[in-house]
Each structure stands twice: as C-alpha cells, then as structure tokens.
Amino acid sequence: MQTVLDQYVNGTPEKGWSCWMLDKLDKATYVLVICAEIDYRRFRGHEEPGKGKGVDWEGLLITQEIDDQRSKTTKFVPVVFASDHQLFITEPLRSATSYSLNSEENYQVLFDFLIGRAGVEPGIVGVSGVKSRRKLKSLHIDSSASEGIQKEKFRFYVL
C-alpha cells in the first residue's frame, strides 16, 4: 500500500494541482479525508474569500464522485483526531464509517479496514442439530348435555 500526499510534491506539479489531484483520486483505492473544523468551514464556504481553495476543490471532487457512484463507494474515509470532532465531517461523508484516531486501538481499526481485515476473525459455525418435535396426546371429551341433544365427540390437543 502506497501513501501519496500533496506535501511530497516539490513546487507545483507539471500538469497543475487540479490534474494532479484528479489523477491521484482516480488511482486511489482509499482517500483518507482528515476532517477538522477549519476544513469543514472552508468546505461550507464559511471562510474568508481566497482562503482554503484546495479544500473547496477537493470537497467538490469528492462530492461529485460520491454522487456519480450514487453513494455506493467506500473510497472516501472520514478521519478525525478527537471523538467530539465528528461534527466536522462534511455532509456527503457522514453516512460512511468514520475513524477517530485518538488511540492506538483506533489506529489499528483503521489499518485493518484499509488492508481488508475484519476486526473479528470469523470462527467455524458448525452444523445445526435437528431438534425432535414433541408429540401431542389427544384428549377426547364426550359431550351429552341433555336428552334431545345428540352426543358429539370433541378432540382437543394438550401440549
């Protein structure tokens, strides 16, 4: 598994940032989306003009891909660094499982997801035994209430 960050690029990519970003998104199996308050504000357009244009563009691309996939993608993985930062996950990503990286255990849960390993190893289920059914005893009651009324036989079952 290879990690690619824009910080690894010295200067501006030859094709420009927009094409570089699109190419990386196309090739990526997963994109970790770090969700912080400032990025959420920028994504929602609540930042002063001219600041955070990269977040605007990335947010647009992510939202568009989620829409194109009709929300059937696990490519974009929301990540926060504190549990109370869940509210900074952008609306298009809120239905995805998010990861709060505030402990070693939580880092391991994210890593397990990224490498396709479930948190719990499935065990052998075994063969279901066939349960025998109970037999019912029939209960016969003869009813003869009075003369002129025909005798009727009723059958009841007792569990």
XYZ file of N, CA and C in Angstrom:
477
model
N 0.852 -1.164 0.000
C 0.000 0.000 0.000
C 0.904 1.235 0.000
N 0.601 2.151 -0.912
C 1.406 3.366 -1.028
C 0.571 4.565 -0.603
N 1.194 5.471 0.098
C 0.533 6.700 0.522
C 1.072 7.849 -0.315
N 0.157 8.671 -0.826
C 0.554 9.823 -1.633
C -0.050 11.067 -0.993
N 0.809 12.025 -0.693
C 0.370 13.302 -0.126
C 0.832 14.431 -1.035
N 0.046 15.494 -1.085
C 0.464 16.641 -1.883
C 1.733 17.275 -1.323
N 1.992 17.053 -0.045
C 3.207 17.606 0.572
C 4.476 16.971 0.008
N 4.346 15.801 -0.636
C 5.505 15.139 -1.234
C 5.950 15.828 -2.527
N 5.093 16.684 -3.062
C 5.393 17.352 -4.329
C 6.199 18.619 -4.042
N 7.310 18.765 -4.756
C 8.157 19.940 -4.607
C 7.681 20.984 -5.610
N 7.126 22.058 -5.098
C 6.608 23.094 -6.001
C 5.228 22.700 -6.513
N 4.974 23.048 -7.770
C 3.697 22.747 -8.410
C 3.888 21.588 -9.379
N 2.968 20.623 -9.399
C 3.094 19.523 -10.358
C 3.074 20.045 -11.799
N 3.712 19.311 -12.690
C 3.837 19.736 -14.084
C 2.474 20.024 -14.722
N 1.468 19.179 -14.444
C 0.131 19.370 -15.032
C -0.734 20.345 -14.228
N -0.219 20.827 -13.119
C -1.007 21.700 -12.248
C -1.703 20.878 -11.173
N -2.118 21.561 -10.116
C -2.705 20.868 -8.971
C -4.019 20.176 -9.299
N -4.837 20.784 -10.121
C -6.148 20.193 -10.432
C -6.008 18.836 -11.102
N -5.180 18.764 -12.137
C -4.980 17.484 -12.842
C -4.255 16.487 -11.948
N -3.279 16.964 -11.190
C -2.557 16.069 -10.270
C -3.548 15.406 -9.306
N -4.441 16.236 -8.741
C -5.412 15.733 -7.774
C -6.374 14.748 -8.427
N -6.882 15.080 -9.604
C -7.799 14.179 -10.311
C -7.135 12.843 -10.615
N -5.889 12.889 -11.092
C -5.163 11.647 -11.390
C -4.978 10.795 -10.136
N -4.635 11.429 -9.020
C -4.425 10.677 -7.764
C -5.739 10.083 -7.261
N -6.827 10.837 -7.371
C -8.122 10.309 -6.950
C -8.543 9.116 -7.804
N -8.273 9.191 -9.106
C -8.621 8.070 -9.996
C -7.881 6.796 -9.617
N -6.617 6.926 -9.224
C -5.791 5.761 -8.908
C -5.985 5.239 -7.490
N -6.534 6.058 -6.620
C -6.605 5.707 -5.199
C -7.646 4.633 -4.925
N -7.255 3.702 -4.053
C -8.216 2.733 -3.531
C -8.997 3.391 -2.410
N -8.295 4.093 -1.544
C -8.908 4.825 -0.434
C -8.327 6.225 -0.371
N -9.157 7.165 0.066
C -8.715 8.526 0.307
C -9.090 8.851 1.746
N -8.076 9.057 2.583
C -8.342 9.464 3.961
C -8.656 10.948 3.958
N -9.849 11.278 4.417
C -10.290 12.666 4.443
C -10.196 13.141 5.888
N -9.183 13.948 6.166
C -8.985 14.461 7.514
C -10.014 15.579 7.729
N -10.858 15.389 8.714
C -11.973 16.307 8.951
C -11.689 17.160 10.187
N -11.376 18.405 9.940
C -11.086 19.355 11.023
C -12.026 20.549 10.870
N -12.154 21.311 11.930
C -13.102 22.434 11.935
C -12.830 23.413 10.791
N -11.571 23.777 10.589
C -11.258 24.767 9.548
C -11.615 24.240 8.166
N -11.362 22.957 7.935
C -11.692 22.372 6.632
C -13.196 22.313 6.427
N -13.927 22.009 7.486
C -15.389 21.981 7.389
C -15.914 23.375 7.043
N -15.391 24.394 7.720
C -15.817 25.769 7.427
C -15.495 26.133 5.976
N -14.320 25.744 5.514
C -13.940 26.053 4.133
C -14.827 25.319 3.141
N -15.094 24.044 3.412
C -15.958 23.256 2.537
C -17.345 23.894 2.428
N -17.856 24.412 3.535
C -19.191 25.013 3.570
C -19.191 26.473 3.090
N -18.009 27.004 2.734
C -17.936 28.375 2.244
C -18.009 29.420 3.339
N -17.650 29.034 4.564
C -17.701 29.957 5.700
C -16.318 30.484 6.082
N -15.443 30.577 5.122
C -14.094 31.080 5.360
C -13.941 32.345 4.521
N -13.018 33.202 4.890
C -12.854 34.428 4.107
C -12.417 34.077 2.680
N -12.903 34.838 1.705
C -12.625 34.555 0.292
C -11.125 34.440 0.013
N -10.786 33.476 -0.828
C -9.394 33.280 -1.222
C -8.631 32.316 -0.342
N -9.182 31.974 0.812
C -8.508 31.029 1.702
C -9.124 29.647 1.550
N -8.270 28.632 1.581
C -8.764 27.255 1.569
C -9.316 26.794 0.242
N -8.783 27.330 -0.861
C -9.288 26.938 -2.179
C -9.033 25.462 -2.463
N -7.963 24.906 -1.917
C -7.674 23.480 -2.118
C -8.767 22.612 -1.512
N -9.213 22.973 -0.318
C -10.289 22.228 0.338
C -11.569 22.351 -0.475
N -11.847 23.535 -1.019
C -13.034 23.710 -1.861
C -12.995 22.749 -3.043
N -11.859 22.714 -3.717
C -11.713 21.878 -4.909
C -11.784 20.397 -4.539
N -11.068 19.999 -3.507
C -11.101 18.593 -3.072
C -12.510 18.186 -2.659
N -13.186 19.073 -1.909
C -14.553 18.787 -1.484
C -15.494 18.611 -2.663
N -15.305 19.450 -3.680
C -16.121 19.344 -4.890
C -15.876 18.006 -5.590
N -14.616 17.626 -5.734
C -14.295 16.368 -6.417
C -14.834 15.160 -5.656
N -14.663 15.175 -4.347
C -15.150 14.069 -3.521
C -16.672 13.980 -3.598
N -17.333 15.123 -3.450
C -18.794 15.141 -3.516
C -19.281 14.649 -4.869
N -18.608 15.074 -5.942
C -19.008 14.651 -7.283
C -18.843 13.152 -7.465
N -17.733 12.592 -6.990
C -17.525 11.147 -7.140
C -18.538 10.348 -6.318
N -18.834 10.813 -5.122
C -19.857 10.145 -4.298
C -21.197 10.182 -5.028
N -21.521 11.333 -5.623
C -22.770 11.470 -6.371
C -22.766 10.565 -7.604
N -21.652 10.544 -8.344
C -21.554 9.690 -9.532
C -21.729 8.214 -9.186
N -21.233 7.822 -8.021
C -21.324 6.425 -7.581
C -22.660 6.138 -6.875
N -23.528 7.133 -6.837
C -24.831 7.022 -6.165
C -24.660 6.592 -4.720
N -23.641 7.158 -4.084
C -23.290 6.913 -2.675
C -22.826 5.492 -2.411
N -22.535 4.724 -3.448
C -22.097 3.341 -3.266
C -20.583 3.247 -3.433
N -19.874 3.874 -2.526
C -18.415 3.840 -2.548
C -17.887 3.874 -1.121
N -16.818 3.161 -0.901
C -16.134 3.205 0.392
C -14.750 3.840 0.228
N -14.553 4.492 -0.900
C -13.248 5.068 -1.218
C -12.851 6.184 -0.259
N -13.802 7.005 0.142
C -13.503 8.174 0.958
C -13.766 7.851 2.421
N -12.708 7.941 3.217
C -12.748 7.510 4.610
C -12.566 8.727 5.514
N -13.639 9.152 6.201
C -13.506 10.293 7.096
C -12.712 9.948 8.357
N -11.772 10.815 8.698
C -10.894 10.620 9.854
C -10.899 11.894 10.698
N -11.041 11.716 12.014
C -10.932 12.835 12.953
C -9.891 12.449 14.007
N -9.433 13.442 14.758
C -8.422 13.167 15.778
C -8.975 13.222 17.193
N -10.254 13.529 17.316
C -10.926 13.527 18.620
C -12.383 13.149 18.378
N -12.953 12.388 19.286
C -14.327 11.914 19.118
C -15.326 13.049 18.949
N -15.109 14.165 19.637
C -16.059 15.267 19.539
C -15.915 16.071 18.238
N -15.021 15.653 17.348
C -14.852 16.327 16.059
C -15.703 15.686 14.963
N -16.532 14.712 15.323
C -17.404 14.061 14.342
C -18.274 15.097 13.617
N -18.627 16.174 14.280
C -19.479 17.189 13.665
C -18.762 17.940 12.549
N -17.448 17.756 12.412
C -16.703 18.404 11.335
C -16.595 17.519 10.091
N -17.246 16.372 10.113
C -17.290 15.514 8.922
C -18.315 16.129 7.974
N -17.893 16.369 6.736
C -18.800 17.022 5.790
C -20.005 16.137 5.491
N -21.095 16.770 5.181
C -22.363 16.068 4.971
C -22.268 14.926 3.958
N -21.583 15.082 2.826
C -21.519 13.959 1.880
C -20.822 12.708 2.444
N -20.017 12.882 3.504
C -19.280 11.745 4.076
C -19.894 11.199 5.357
N -20.940 11.797 5.848
C -21.481 11.399 7.156
C -22.070 9.999 7.175
N -22.471 9.459 6.045
C -23.029 8.103 6.045
C -21.933 7.037 6.042
N -20.691 7.437 5.800
C -19.571 6.489 5.795
C -19.095 6.232 7.223
N -18.495 5.078 7.440
C -17.875 4.797 8.728
C -16.699 5.757 8.901
N -16.652 6.418 10.034
C -15.556 7.345 10.301
C -14.638 6.746 11.364
N -13.441 7.270 11.417
C -12.434 6.761 12.344
C -11.882 7.912 13.165
N -11.936 7.753 14.479
C -11.392 8.737 15.397
C -10.036 8.221 15.861
N -8.990 8.874 15.434
C -7.640 8.396 15.714
C -7.109 8.973 17.023
N -7.788 8.643 18.095
C -7.392 9.146 19.402
C -6.794 8.064 20.299
N -6.497 6.886 19.717
C -5.853 5.822 20.486
C -5.175 4.843 19.527
N -4.228 4.083 20.056
C -3.549 3.066 19.241
C -4.549 2.036 18.722
N -5.517 1.689 19.564
C -6.537 0.706 19.164
C -7.336 1.211 17.960
N -7.687 2.493 17.971
C -8.447 3.052 16.855
C -7.610 3.147 15.576
N -6.313 3.423 15.718
C -5.424 3.385 14.551
C -5.433 1.986 13.949
N -5.412 0.971 14.803
C -5.406 -0.415 14.330
C -6.711 -0.754 13.605
N -7.821 -0.245 14.109
C -9.120 -0.485 13.462
C -9.108 0.103 12.050
N -8.587 1.314 11.901
C -8.492 1.933 10.573
C -7.548 1.126 9.688
N -6.403 0.749 10.205
C -5.435 -0.029 9.427
C -6.057 -1.346 8.966
N -6.768 -2.019 9.850
C -7.430 -3.277 9.493
C -8.418 -3.064 8.351
N -9.164 -1.969 8.409
C -10.099 -1.664 7.323
C -9.346 -1.477 6.009
N -8.275 -0.697 6.051
C -7.541 -0.378 4.828
C -6.913 -1.605 4.174
N -6.536 -2.596 4.970
C -5.942 -3.805 4.385
C -6.970 -4.922 4.194
N -8.232 -4.615 4.483
C -9.294 -5.582 4.229
C -9.418 -6.679 5.263
N -8.987 -6.401 6.474
C -9.063 -7.401 7.536
C -10.132 -6.971 8.528
N -11.062 -7.872 8.770
C -12.135 -7.562 9.719
C -11.584 -7.514 11.128
N -12.250 -6.788 11.996
C -11.821 -6.674 13.383
C -11.973 -7.964 14.167
N -12.869 -8.827 13.732
C -13.097 -10.091 14.412
C -12.904 -11.205 13.397
N -12.086 -12.175 13.753
C -11.869 -13.301 12.857
C -13.032 -14.273 13.000
N -13.680 -14.591 11.872
C -14.828 -15.500 11.969
C -14.390 -16.903 12.353
N -15.185 -17.542 13.176
C -14.914 -18.918 13.580
C -15.818 -19.875 12.826
N -15.644 -21.158 13.103
C -16.470 -22.175 12.472
C -17.848 -22.139 13.134
N -18.857 -22.110 12.309
C -20.217 -22.032 12.818
C -20.689 -23.397 13.281
N -20.360 -24.439 12.554
C -20.781 -25.790 12.937
C -22.094 -26.165 12.281
N -22.502 -27.392 12.553
C -23.720 -27.920 11.956
C -24.847 -27.816 12.982
N -25.947 -27.344 12.522
C -27.102 -27.217 13.395
C -27.705 -28.593 13.649
N -27.982 -28.867 14.906
C -28.622 -30.139 15.244
C -30.107 -30.087 14.922
N -30.668 -31.243 14.589
C -32.086 -31.307 14.297
C -32.809 -31.589 15.598
N -33.663 -30.701 15.956
C -34.404 -30.842 17.197
C -35.636 -31.693 16.928
N -35.867 -32.692 17.793
C -37.049 -33.529 17.593
C -38.281 -32.760 18.029
N -39.353 -33.038 17.351
C -40.605 -32.359 17.659
C -41.353 -33.121 18.730
N -42.097 -32.408 19.542
C -42.878 -33.035 20.600
C -44.101 -33.718 20.008
N -44.496 -34.802 20.629
C -45.716 -35.496 20.238
C -46.834 -35.007 21.151
N -47.991 -34.844 20.598
C -49.147 -34.399 21.365
C -50.015 -35.596 21.744
N -50.596 -35.540 22.918
C -51.577 -36.544 23.318
C -52.946 -35.973 23.008
N -53.786 -36.766 22.438
C -55.121 -36.258 22.165
C -55.997 -36.467 23.384
N -56.881 -35.566 23.606
C -57.798 -35.591 24.730
C -59.198 -35.680 24.153
N -59.935 -36.739 24.502
C -61.286 -36.928 23.986
C -62.280 -36.556 25.065
N -63.250 -35.764 24.700
C -64.311 -35.398 25.632
C -65.638 -35.721 24.954
N -66.444 -36.530 25.622
C -67.789 -36.806 25.117
C -68.725 -35.828 25.767
N -69.545 -35.195 24.958
C -70.471 -34.216 25.497
C -71.897 -34.696 25.275
N -72.620 -34.837 26.340
C -74.052 -35.144 26.218
C -74.758 -34.294 27.241
N -75.187 -33.151 26.820
C -75.753 -32.174 27.745
C -77.135 -32.584 28.239
N -77.992 -32.960 27.368
C -79.337 -33.360 27.805
C -79.955 -34.244 26.746
N -81.147 -34.758 27.068
C -81.829 -35.596 26.090
C -82.211 -34.724 24.923
N -82.288 -35.199 23.789
C -82.641 -34.453 22.591
C -81.437 -33.836 21.909
N -80.352 -33.733 22.635
C -79.127 -33.207 22.023
C -78.259 -34.397 21.707
N -77.866 -34.430 20.536
C -77.047 -35.522 20.041
C -75.678 -35.503 20.700
N -75.141 -36.685 20.943
C -73.798 -36.760 21.519
C -72.783 -36.328 20.461
N -71.896 -35.443 20.869
C -70.833 -35.010 19.970
C -69.499 -35.375 20.586
N -68.592 -35.681 19.749
C -67.260 -36.034 20.215
C -66.320 -34.897 19.841
N -65.631 -34.353 20.842
C -64.684 -33.267 20.602
C -63.269 -33.800 20.813
N -62.350 -33.320 20.062
C -60.977 -33.721 20.212
C -60.133 -32.474 20.460
N -59.391 -32.480 21.561
C -58.517 -31.369 21.914
C -57.089 -31.925 21.981
N -56.122 -31.050 21.806
C -54.751 -31.467 21.931
C -54.112 -30.719 23.091
N -53.371 -31.452 23.879
C -52.723 -30.907 25.055
C -51.223 -30.883 24.768
N -50.635 -29.736 24.979
C -49.184 -29.612 24.778
C -48.426 -30.116 25.968
